[in-house]
Amino acid sequence: MRSFLITVFSLFFFAFSGLSAGAEDLDPENTLLLDLKDGRVVIKLRPDLAPQHVERIKKLAREKFYDGIVFHRVIDGFMAQSGDPTGTGRGGSSYPDLKAEFSPRPFERGVVGMARAQSRDSANSQFFIMFDAGHFLNGQYTVWGEVVEGMKFVDNIKRGEPVQNPDKIIRMQVAADVKE
């Protein structure tokens, strides 16, 4: 009976939060909901690979830092980059840069990584979502998540470098915080 109630609660939570029942095995505290113009993208956070980066992303999402920020660099067949409040690719949050947390997780379609400058320890708030595999990034950038639902909405992000009239993040939230 208890197992049945947990399952019912899980299905209710994910239906209520906008996650599909197929995402029921996700931990709401380690799941991001990224709302774009065409729909919701669900990102599974990977604290097992990059605990400091995951904590930073969750902290910024909870502060609504990402809400309204543009995708300033979007390269077809490669990735969509966001997280810069200036929209230039040169900005970041007011928090200190993060030390690299490289892992063996390869950069494939749907993988979310942290953007950085030339220094390996310069990641701050900018991130990118892979459209396709980019194995040349393996071991060079930190992987902190992966898209588990809504990749079709990522595929619809307007391309360009820089992007003319760029698409924006409407809202980014930690699933555990959703009260809709």
mmCIF file of C-alpha atoms in Angstrom:
data_model
loop_
_atom_site.group_PDB
_atom_site.id
_atom_site.type_symbol
_atom_site.label_atom_id
_atom_site.label_comp_id
_atom_site.label_asym_id
_atom_site.label_seq_id
_atom_site.Cartn_x
_atom_site.Cartn_y
_atom_site.Cartn_z
ATOM 1 C CA MET A 1 0.000 0.000 0.000
ATOM 2 C CA ARG A 2 2.806 2.400 0.922
ATOM 3 C CA SER A 3 4.538 1.763 -2.421
ATOM 4 C CA PHE A 4 1.259 2.462 -4.216
ATOM 5 C CA LEU A 5 0.840 5.783 -2.342
ATOM 6 C CA ILE A 6 4.407 6.836 -3.145
ATOM 7 C CA THR A 7 3.816 6.064 -6.818
ATOM 8 C CA VAL A 8 0.533 8.010 -6.815
ATOM 9 C CA PHE A 9 2.236 10.937 -5.052
ATOM 10 C CA SER A 10 5.101 10.880 -7.580
ATOM 11 C CA LEU A 11 2.693 10.888 -10.519
ATOM 12 C CA PHE A 12 0.697 13.717 -8.926
ATOM 13 C CA PHE A 13 3.835 15.782 -8.235
ATOM 14 C CA PHE A 14 5.171 15.465 -11.756
ATOM 15 C CA ALA A 15 1.786 16.148 -13.331
ATOM 16 C CA PHE A 16 1.390 19.176 -11.067
ATOM 17 C CA SER A 17 4.905 20.472 -11.750
ATOM 18 C CA GLY A 18 4.661 20.107 -15.518
ATOM 19 C CA LEU A 19 6.913 17.053 -15.734
ATOM 20 C CA SER A 20 5.712 14.001 -17.591
ATOM 21 C CA ALA A 21 5.047 10.729 -15.838
ATOM 22 C CA GLY A 22 8.063 9.383 -17.772
ATOM 23 C CA ALA A 23 10.244 11.694 -15.704
ATOM 24 C CA GLU A 24 8.979 10.251 -12.414
ATOM 25 C CA ASP A 25 12.376 8.831 -11.489
ATOM 26 C CA LEU A 26 13.903 12.326 -11.370
ATOM 27 C CA ASP A 27 14.762 13.922 -8.046
ATOM 28 C CA PRO A 28 12.900 17.287 -7.975
ATOM 29 C CA GLU A 29 15.807 18.882 -6.079
ATOM 30 C CA ASN A 30 18.136 17.923 -8.941
ATOM 31 C CA THR A 31 15.831 18.736 -11.836
ATOM 32 C CA LEU A 32 15.643 22.075 -13.655
ATOM 33 C CA LEU A 33 12.616 23.329 -15.553
ATOM 34 C CA LEU A 34 13.714 25.631 -18.360
ATOM 35 C CA ASP A 35 10.799 27.459 -19.972
ATOM 36 C CA LEU A 36 11.406 28.634 -23.541
ATOM 37 C CA LYS A 37 9.083 30.335 -26.017
ATOM 38 C CA ASP A 38 7.941 27.010 -27.474
ATOM 39 C CA GLY A 39 7.727 24.928 -24.296
ATOM 40 C CA ARG A 40 9.377 23.430 -21.244
ATOM 41 C CA VAL A 41 12.760 21.712 -21.213
ATOM 42 C CA VAL A 42 13.491 19.319 -18.334
ATOM 43 C CA ILE A 43 17.144 19.050 -17.314
ATOM 44 C CA LYS A 44 18.440 16.337 -15.013
ATOM 45 C CA LEU A 45 21.190 17.852 -12.882
ATOM 46 C CA ARG A 46 24.347 15.804 -12.328
ATOM 47 C CA PRO A 47 25.739 16.563 -8.861
ATOM 48 C CA ASP A 48 27.576 13.239 -9.104
ATOM 49 C CA LEU A 49 29.720 14.786 -11.861
ATOM 50 C CA ALA A 50 29.905 18.454 -10.871
ATOM 51 C CA PRO A 51 28.571 19.225 -7.376
ATOM 52 C CA GLN A 52 29.841 22.816 -7.221
ATOM 53 C CA HIS A 53 28.479 23.680 -10.670
ATOM 54 C CA VAL A 54 25.090 22.132 -9.877
ATOM 55 C CA GLU A 55 24.887 24.124 -6.634
ATOM 56 C CA ARG A 56 25.742 27.351 -8.520
ATOM 57 C CA ILE A 57 23.120 26.720 -11.215
ATOM 58 C CA LYS A 58 20.453 25.958 -8.595
ATOM 59 C CA LYS A 59 21.396 29.033 -6.558
ATOM 60 C CA LEU A 60 21.179 31.307 -9.614
ATOM 61 C CA ALA A 61 17.906 29.706 -10.758
ATOM 62 C CA ARG A 62 16.416 30.249 -7.295
ATOM 63 C CA GLU A 63 17.496 33.897 -7.434
ATOM 64 C CA LYS A 64 15.740 34.177 -10.851
ATOM 65 C CA PHE A 65 19.095 35.190 -12.357
ATOM 66 C CA TYR A 66 18.401 33.357 -15.628
ATOM 67 C CA ASP A 67 14.853 34.636 -16.173
ATOM 68 C CA GLY A 68 14.835 36.825 -19.287
ATOM 69 C CA ILE A 69 18.469 36.181 -20.291
ATOM 70 C CA VAL A 70 19.060 35.681 -24.023
ATOM 71 C CA PHE A 71 20.721 32.866 -25.933
ATOM 72 C CA HIS A 72 23.560 35.011 -27.249
ATOM 73 C CA ARG A 73 25.511 32.343 -29.150
ATOM 74 C CA VAL A 74 23.649 29.603 -31.001
ATOM 75 C CA ILE A 75 25.558 27.555 -33.572
ATOM 76 C CA ASP A 76 23.625 25.114 -35.744
ATOM 77 C CA GLY A 77 24.853 21.549 -35.317
ATOM 78 C CA PHE A 78 26.796 22.522 -32.182
ATOM 79 C CA MET A 79 25.133 24.255 -29.214
ATOM 80 C CA ALA A 80 22.992 27.061 -27.740
ATOM 81 C CA GLN A 81 24.692 29.261 -25.120
ATOM 82 C CA SER A 82 23.073 31.491 -22.482
ATOM 83 C CA GLY A 83 23.609 32.699 -18.941
ATOM 84 C CA ASP A 84 25.210 36.095 -19.583
ATOM 85 C CA PRO A 85 23.140 38.977 -18.181
ATOM 86 C CA THR A 86 24.827 41.400 -20.620
ATOM 87 C CA GLY A 87 23.964 39.250 -23.652
ATOM 88 C CA THR A 88 27.500 39.714 -25.015
ATOM 89 C CA GLY A 89 29.180 36.492 -23.916
ATOM 90 C CA ARG A 90 31.465 38.402 -21.571
ATOM 91 C CA GLY A 91 29.281 38.695 -18.466
ATOM 92 C CA GLY A 92 28.504 36.545 -15.476
ATOM 93 C CA SER A 93 27.071 36.564 -11.997
ATOM 94 C CA SER A 94 28.494 38.458 -9.017
ATOM 95 C CA TYR A 95 29.752 35.177 -7.532
ATOM 96 C CA PRO A 96 33.370 34.015 -7.862
ATOM 97 C CA ASP A 97 34.342 31.774 -10.761
ATOM 98 C CA LEU A 98 34.220 28.025 -10.234
ATOM 99 C CA LYS A 99 37.030 25.492 -10.355
ATOM 100 C CA ALA A 100 36.700 23.009 -13.207
ATOM 101 C CA GLU A 101 34.919 19.716 -12.478
ATOM 102 C CA PHE A 102 35.770 17.773 -15.615
ATOM 103 C CA SER A 103 34.397 14.249 -15.906
ATOM 104 C CA PRO A 104 34.444 11.350 -18.358
ATOM 105 C CA ARG A 105 30.802 12.125 -19.398
ATOM 106 C CA PRO A 106 31.014 12.851 -23.144
ATOM 107 C CA PHE A 107 29.406 15.870 -24.769
ATOM 108 C CA GLU A 108 26.514 14.425 -26.755
ATOM 109 C CA ARG A 109 23.161 15.748 -27.915
ATOM 110 C CA GLY A 110 21.253 17.180 -24.938
ATOM 111 C CA VAL A 111 24.241 17.409 -22.595
ATOM 112 C CA VAL A 112 24.458 20.697 -20.668
ATOM 113 C CA GLY A 113 27.894 22.110 -19.961
ATOM 114 C CA MET A 114 29.375 25.181 -18.350
ATOM 115 C CA ALA A 115 30.910 27.803 -20.605
ATOM 116 C CA ARG A 116 34.215 29.328 -19.568
ATOM 117 C CA ALA A 117 36.974 31.635 -20.738
ATOM 118 C CA GLN A 118 40.472 30.390 -21.595
ATOM 119 C CA SER A 119 41.239 29.493 -17.983
ATOM 120 C CA ARG A 120 39.847 26.091 -17.027
ATOM 121 C CA ASP A 121 38.714 27.590 -13.690
ATOM 122 C CA SER A 122 36.733 30.520 -15.117
ATOM 123 C CA ALA A 123 33.163 29.137 -15.324
ATOM 124 C CA ASN A 124 30.607 31.381 -13.643
ATOM 125 C CA SER A 125 26.997 31.486 -14.909
ATOM 126 C CA GLN A 126 27.093 30.832 -18.660
ATOM 127 C CA PHE A 127 26.099 27.412 -19.937
ATOM 128 C CA PHE A 128 25.384 25.637 -23.204
ATOM 129 C CA ILE A 129 23.118 22.846 -24.417
ATOM 130 C CA MET A 130 24.476 20.567 -27.133
ATOM 131 C CA PHE A 131 22.499 20.163 -30.374
ATOM 132 C CA ASP A 132 24.811 17.339 -31.473
ATOM 133 C CA ALA A 133 27.872 15.482 -30.204
ATOM 134 C CA GLY A 134 30.926 17.641 -29.562
ATOM 135 C CA HIS A 135 33.532 15.162 -28.398
ATOM 136 C CA PHE A 136 36.327 17.720 -28.849
ATOM 137 C CA LEU A 137 34.903 19.321 -25.660
ATOM 138 C CA ASN A 138 35.330 16.139 -23.606
ATOM 139 C CA GLY A 139 37.585 16.699 -20.607
ATOM 140 C CA GLN A 140 37.789 20.426 -21.417
ATOM 141 C CA TYR A 141 34.456 21.689 -20.063
ATOM 142 C CA THR A 142 32.294 20.740 -17.085
ATOM 143 C CA VAL A 143 29.147 18.670 -17.682
ATOM 144 C CA TRP A 144 26.459 19.500 -15.097
ATOM 145 C CA GLY A 145 23.251 18.233 -16.661
ATOM 146 C CA GLU A 146 21.396 16.579 -19.488
ATOM 147 C CA VAL A 147 18.108 17.287 -21.203
ATOM 148 C CA VAL A 148 15.651 14.469 -20.509
ATOM 149 C CA GLU A 149 12.560 16.084 -22.031
ATOM 150 C CA GLY A 150 11.834 18.940 -24.441
ATOM 151 C CA MET A 151 14.918 18.821 -26.653
ATOM 152 C CA LYS A 152 12.621 19.732 -29.565
ATOM 153 C CA PHE A 153 12.178 23.145 -27.905
ATOM 154 C CA VAL A 154 15.952 23.601 -27.655
ATOM 155 C CA ASP A 155 16.165 22.742 -31.373
ATOM 156 C CA ASN A 156 13.848 25.715 -32.087
ATOM 157 C CA ILE A 157 16.152 28.346 -30.503
ATOM 158 C CA LYS A 158 17.044 31.021 -33.049
ATOM 159 C CA ARG A 159 20.572 30.596 -34.482
ATOM 160 C CA GLY A 160 23.363 33.144 -34.812
ATOM 161 C CA GLU A 161 26.689 34.357 -33.472
ATOM 162 C CA PRO A 162 25.672 36.873 -32.341
ATOM 163 C CA VAL A 163 21.961 36.138 -32.613
ATOM 164 C CA GLN A 164 19.813 38.910 -34.093
ATOM 165 C CA ASN A 165 16.677 39.381 -31.949
ATOM 166 C CA PRO A 166 17.634 36.376 -29.784
ATOM 167 C CA ASP A 167 15.352 33.970 -27.968
ATOM 168 C CA LYS A 168 15.265 34.247 -24.182
ATOM 169 C CA ILE A 169 14.960 32.016 -21.176
ATOM 170 C CA ILE A 170 11.457 32.799 -19.989
ATOM 171 C CA ARG A 171 12.003 31.142 -16.627
ATOM 172 C CA MET A 172 14.368 28.611 -15.070
ATOM 173 C CA GLN A 173 13.378 26.878 -11.846
ATOM 174 C CA VAL A 174 14.421 23.994 -9.643
ATOM 175 C CA ALA A 175 11.511 21.505 -9.885
ATOM 176 C CA ALA A 176 11.334 21.178 -6.086
ATOM 177 C CA ASP A 177 10.427 24.893 -5.879
ATOM 178 C CA VAL A 178 7.542 24.817 -8.366
ATOM 179 C CA LYS A 179 4.243 25.752 -6.746
ATOM 180 C CA GLU A 180 2.067 26.041 -9.889
#
